[in-house]
Amino acid sequence: MTATVSPWLKAIVGVILLIVVAPLVVPLLMSISDTAYIVFPPRGFTLKWYGEVLANPEARGSFLFSLELAAIVTAISLALGIPCAAGLTRYRLPGQDAILGLILSPLIVPLIVTGVALLQLFSLLGSRATFAQLIIGHTVICLPYVIRSVSASFVLVDRNLEDAAAIMGAPPHVVATRVIWPQVRPGILAGAIFSFIVSFDDYPISMWLADGDHFPVPLYLYTVIERSFDPSIAAISSLMILFALLLVLVIEKVFGISLARLAS
Amino acid sequence: MTVMTRRTFGKLTLGAAGLAAPLVYSRNSWAAGKQIQIGIWGGSQGEFVKKRIIPAFEKDFDCRIVAEEGFTLANVGKMRATKDNPKFSVMFIDDVAIPICKQEGLIAELPKSDMPALANLYPRFGFDGWGSALAISVAGLFHNTEVTPPDSYAALWGPEYAGKLKLVSPKNTPSVFFLIVAAALKTGKPFAEAQYQIDGAFDKVAEIKANVQNLFDNGPQAANEVAQGQADIGLLELSKYVYPYTAKGAPVTMSFPKEGSFAGNNCQVLVKNGPNQDLAVAFMNRMLEPAVQKAFSEYAFTAPPVSGIEFSNETLKYLAYPVEEMDKRGLFTPDWEFINANRSAWTEKMNGIFAV
Amino acid sequence: MTALAATFAKDPEFRGAEVRLSRITRRYGDLTVVNDVDLTASGGEILALLGPSGCGKTTTLRMIAGLVAPSSGDITIDGRSVVGLPVHKRNLGMLFQNYALFPHLTVLENVAFGLAMRGVSKAETSERAREALRLTRLGNFEDRMPAALSGGQQQRVAMARAIVYRPRVLLLDEPFGALDKKLREEMQIELRQLCNSLGLTTILVTHDQEEALVLADQIAVMRDGRIEQAAPARTVYERPTSRFVADFIGTSNFLPAVISGESGGLTLLQGADGRLFASAVPNDLTAKDAVMVAIRPESVRLSPGAVPAGEANAISGPVLRTVFKGQLLSVWIAMPDGGEFVASLPIEDTVQSNPQPGEVWTARWASERTLVVRGQ
């Protein structure tokens, strides 16, 4: 805490941050270019591309749809993932490794394969409910992230603390809320963020399951790139970057969890 | 759920009324309330289909067309995955995939009697009744307007182009056009014969490596980079990805060397056992109607596959139309069945040559 | 500490509870971890469960706490069976080896936890928690987080937290294991004073015989899930009933012997090489039992020369080596049968007589210091 940081370390961290952040600045700069096509460095200054994107009902529709999808998927992934992670880490169950392997398997297979397999399955089942299909498909790929991150925090839970609380008179629900929850909260939040972002950014699953009425942002972005490569693409990318940034800030403010703690 | 409701589309269809065929309302009442899913392309063509053609059609038929933008391989994949219980009724794919779809039993023959618009289709774009072309692009070179393009592909192998070319990635269909060009230059034969001798032409392919700055797999992006002067010439790409920039004033355009050009045929097929086939057929017919074809072609700078459409001279600069003009330009359509059978082996060889 | 006792004295009703275990057994599958244990801790008494790791002492403590359910048998606290009563309703206090402080709560919040669970008003909770902290000399640390405290300070927080709500029984699970020796000894004395002055019934689990001797009124030595011997601390040391206990508590020389008779309150024994022993320590062993004579090194007096034949409670032989241990000098003597016999001399005695390796010396001990224990 009070240890002095060597200037070398500071310099290295600075360089790493620069490498990470610099590519994110490029679309921001390209998005203000007053040209009909993308140039870097930008020529002139205009915000018209943002206006164009924000006024475009297709773009807005896709963005809102992706938000809705990611929020629902995250809620379901947490509802399924937290009890599952708790069960897998706190009890010895027969076939535990097999269960974990099964849950994580969607991350081992290329997502594009998972996506086409799901489409085939839904087709055989005769399902036409695209929205439900997308929710299931995204949950399949978000759940592993939630379970991995929540499991990691459950593994670190000190069981002695629960015993101590119970001995001091805390009934099980109080132990859960006042002792276990504070210990696993960072892991759950990290899982929620991963889940939200994985769903929000997903292309390969959505590509198979989406239809014209349920068209998430990454698919939209791809079609726009094919339409014309003008700075409105950079504007959309910038908006997505800013949105992710906003998400992180909101989480820090609302939940009082610093990113440093999430990373640790 | 989504704001892309029918009503919003309606607002976008400025001037789309002209696309509606002069049909009597009551005749279409059978379609009322029906819905189909169709898979279309992205890009400016997809945009036009979605914002202009579909809203007008929905209005005329009181039906709902849900269009998802995708690309040929994904659309074929979706048809395969849902073969037993099709989700889509109409698919837009490139001609390259039609033999595959036919062989796998994914598509149905078009019912000629229910599609009066087929009457004007040039026979070469009919695929024996297993689909129809919708738009013909020409594939050639694209170059920065400050560069004078060569009149023969052979010149691109010369030392003056060292590091100045962008070559289409083996992932993309126009890569096959490049292989045919290489085989034609090696053998001195026309494209129609050279396409069967590609296997012997990879030494010619390798010789151009020194001139290739990098491979591209996104045509619009590559055109944009050439416009910015990052490379002199790109080869080969379909006009539909390049001309929209030219028309917007970007310093990039196309040229067609003397050896000939290639036709990129964007097509529509009817999904076998897809829902509401009658509505699907009606929509496919609409896509070929003259008013639609004219507007569609003018928007995307592609040539229509049907006869009898009038274009302004300004537009005709970008189109190889009518069919006589296509022949004059030596517009060549490869033997896709032969090419598809060999494509993956060629892709591997290309990857071997251009691997970093 | 006496001030703390004073605050507890405000509650004249308070006294430690009696804890009684009757035929308690705990099995895990085929493994019997605790086997038919009977044990009683009287009100206000400090009882140590002492034994090597794996002897079942921690499981026994956890059964008292309610963290582990017994497979059979009964546990009563003040005569009332608590088997089946959930942990949080047993009104116990417990100190854990790693303190188990809540890392996300401040020191004050940690101490207040048990009071809050008992529905004590906010104002009173805060007042009593502060008081407990002042009394454990942590008054200035209320707002610190546990991670910012030293091991000893954390131990004090844990102590304040365990007693602040006046539990009837305090359970300690190897509470000083993580502290260094000097601090450990300090804390042991403090804890002993605290428990005594509060009148808390305290049950302590330890593998450290010295800790058990310092802290406990009663010691129950456990071995393989059973009670080997349960008795007042001093009795366990002075009159171990088995070789295991004699070996675990303190060190002993063990000499094989058989009981040959009894005479005038003395147990007579015959050892190898015709050696004779007489023990004045009471035992309930007979000639049929396999026994050993156990002699503590510190019970032995040394003198130069060989032992005359026929003398009881004596052994002689050449000195093998000597080791200086500060207050004591340990001397190893070779026995005729090849074994070694160790004696500890107070260092002052070595001024008079200083055994050197190679010299023949005789060890003698009193019949009051001749222990007869079960075992081989």
Coordinates of C-alpha atoms in Angstrom, one line a residue, chain C residues 46-211:
Chain C
I46 CA -11.2 -24.8 31.4
L47 CA -11.0 -28.2 29.6
A48 CA -8.3 -29.0 27.1
L49 CA -8.7 -31.7 24.4
L50 CA -5.1 -32.7 23.8
G51 CA -3.8 -35.1 21.3
P52 CA -1.9 -35.5 18.1
S53 CA -3.4 -34.5 14.8
G54 CA -6.1 -36.9 13.6
C55 CA -7.0 -38.0 17.2
G56 CA -10.6 -36.6 16.9
K57 CA -10.2 -33.6 19.2
T58 CA -11.3 -31.0 16.6
T59 CA -14.3 -33.1 15.5
T60 CA -15.3 -33.4 19.1
L61 CA -15.1 -29.6 19.5
R62 CA -17.1 -29.1 16.3
M63 CA -19.8 -31.4 17.6
I64 CA -20.1 -29.4 20.7
A65 CA -20.3 -26.2 18.5
G66 CA -23.0 -27.9 16.3
L67 CA -20.9 -27.6 13.2
V68 CA -20.7 -31.4 13.0
A69 CA -23.6 -33.7 14.0
P70 CA -22.7 -36.8 16.1
S71 CA -23.5 -40.2 14.6
S72 CA -24.7 -41.3 18.0
G73 CA -24.6 -40.2 21.6
D74 CA -25.8 -37.0 23.4
I75 CA -24.4 -33.6 24.2
T76 CA -26.0 -31.5 26.9
I77 CA -25.3 -27.9 27.9
D78 CA -26.6 -27.2 31.4
G79 CA -28.5 -30.4 31.3
R80 CA -30.4 -29.6 28.1
S81 CA -29.6 -31.8 25.0
V82 CA -28.3 -29.7 22.1
V83 CA -28.2 -32.4 19.6
G84 CA -30.4 -31.2 16.7
L85 CA -30.2 -27.6 17.9
P86 CA -28.7 -25.5 15.1
V87 CA -25.4 -23.8 15.7
H88 CA -26.8 -20.3 15.8
K89 CA -29.1 -21.2 18.7
R90 CA -26.5 -22.7 21.0
N91 CA -25.2 -19.4 22.4
L92 CA -21.6 -20.3 22.2
G93 CA -18.4 -18.3 21.6
M94 CA -15.6 -19.6 19.5
L95 CA -12.0 -18.6 18.7
F96 CA -10.6 -20.0 15.4
Q97 CA -7.0 -20.8 14.6
N98 CA -7.0 -18.2 11.8
Y99 CA -9.2 -15.9 13.9
A100 CA -12.0 -15.9 11.2
L101 CA -12.5 -12.2 11.4
F102 CA -14.8 -10.7 8.7
P103 CA -12.4 -9.0 6.3
H104 CA -15.1 -6.7 5.0
L105 CA -16.1 -5.4 8.4
T106 CA -14.2 -3.0 10.6
V107 CA -12.9 -4.1 14.0
L108 CA -15.9 -2.6 15.8
E109 CA -18.4 -4.1 13.3
N110 CA -16.7 -7.5 13.8
V111 CA -17.1 -7.3 17.6
A112 CA -20.7 -6.0 17.3
F113 CA -21.8 -8.9 15.0
G114 CA -22.9 -11.2 17.8
L115 CA -24.8 -8.5 19.6
A116 CA -26.6 -7.5 16.5
M117 CA -27.6 -11.1 16.0
R118 CA -29.1 -11.0 19.5
G119 CA -31.3 -8.1 18.7
V120 CA -29.4 -5.8 21.1
S121 CA -30.2 -2.1 20.3
K122 CA -27.8 -0.2 18.2
A123 CA -26.7 2.1 20.9
E124 CA -26.1 -0.7 23.4
T125 CA -24.4 -2.8 20.8
S126 CA -22.0 0.0 20.0
E127 CA -21.3 0.8 23.7
R128 CA -20.7 -2.8 24.6
A129 CA -18.5 -3.5 21.6
R130 CA -16.4 -0.4 22.3
E131 CA -16.1 -1.5 25.9
A132 CA -15.0 -5.0 25.0
L133 CA -12.4 -3.5 22.6
R134 CA -11.1 -1.1 25.3
L135 CA -10.8 -4.0 27.7
T136 CA -8.8 -6.1 25.2
R137 CA -6.6 -3.0 24.8
L138 CA -7.8 -2.3 21.2
G139 CA -9.7 0.9 21.9
N140 CA -7.9 2.8 19.2
F141 CA -8.4 0.3 16.5
E142 CA -12.2 0.4 16.2
D143 CA -12.3 1.7 12.7
R144 CA -9.4 -0.3 11.3
M145 CA -10.0 -3.2 8.9
P146 CA -8.7 -6.6 10.3
A147 CA -6.1 -6.9 7.5
A148 CA -4.4 -3.8 8.9
L149 CA -3.8 -5.5 12.3
S150 CA -1.0 -7.7 13.5
G151 CA -1.6 -11.3 14.4
G152 CA -1.7 -10.6 18.1
Q153 CA -4.2 -7.7 17.6
Q154 CA -6.4 -9.8 15.4
Q155 CA -6.4 -12.4 18.2
R156 CA -7.6 -9.8 20.7
V157 CA -10.4 -8.7 18.3
A158 CA -11.4 -12.4 18.0
M159 CA -11.4 -12.7 21.7
A160 CA -13.5 -9.5 22.2
R161 CA -15.9 -10.7 19.5
A162 CA -16.3 -14.1 21.1
I163 CA -17.1 -12.9 24.6
V164 CA -18.9 -9.6 24.1
Y165 CA -22.3 -11.2 24.0
R166 CA -21.5 -13.4 27.1
P167 CA -21.8 -16.9 25.7
R168 CA -22.2 -19.7 28.2
V169 CA -19.3 -21.7 26.7
L170 CA -16.2 -20.6 24.9
L171 CA -14.7 -22.9 22.4
L172 CA -11.1 -22.5 21.3
D173 CA -9.7 -24.3 18.2
E174 CA -5.8 -24.2 18.4
P175 CA -6.2 -20.4 19.0
F176 CA -2.6 -19.5 19.3
G177 CA -1.1 -21.7 16.6
A178 CA -0.3 -18.8 14.3
L179 CA 1.5 -16.7 16.9
D180 CA 5.2 -16.7 17.7
K181 CA 6.3 -18.3 21.0
K182 CA 6.6 -15.2 23.2
L183 CA 3.3 -13.7 22.1
R184 CA 1.7 -17.1 22.4
E185 CA 2.7 -17.4 26.0
E186 CA 1.5 -13.9 26.8
M187 CA -1.9 -14.6 25.2
Q188 CA -2.2 -17.9 27.0
I189 CA -1.8 -16.2 30.4
E190 CA -4.2 -13.4 29.4
L191 CA -6.8 -15.9 28.2
R192 CA -6.5 -18.0 31.3
Q193 CA -7.1 -14.9 33.5
L194 CA -10.0 -13.8 31.3
C195 CA -11.8 -17.1 31.4
N196 CA -11.3 -17.5 35.1
S197 CA -12.4 -14.1 36.0
L198 CA -15.5 -14.4 33.7
G199 CA -16.3 -17.8 35.0
L200 CA -16.7 -19.0 31.4
T201 CA -16.7 -22.7 30.7
T202 CA -13.9 -23.0 28.2
I203 CA -13.1 -26.0 25.9
L204 CA -9.8 -25.8 24.2
V205 CA -8.4 -28.0 21.4
T206 CA -4.6 -28.2 21.2
H207 CA -1.8 -30.5 20.2
D208 CA 0.6 -28.5 22.4
Q209 CA 0.9 -30.2 25.8
E210 CA 2.5 -27.1 27.3
E211 CA -0.4 -25.0 26.2

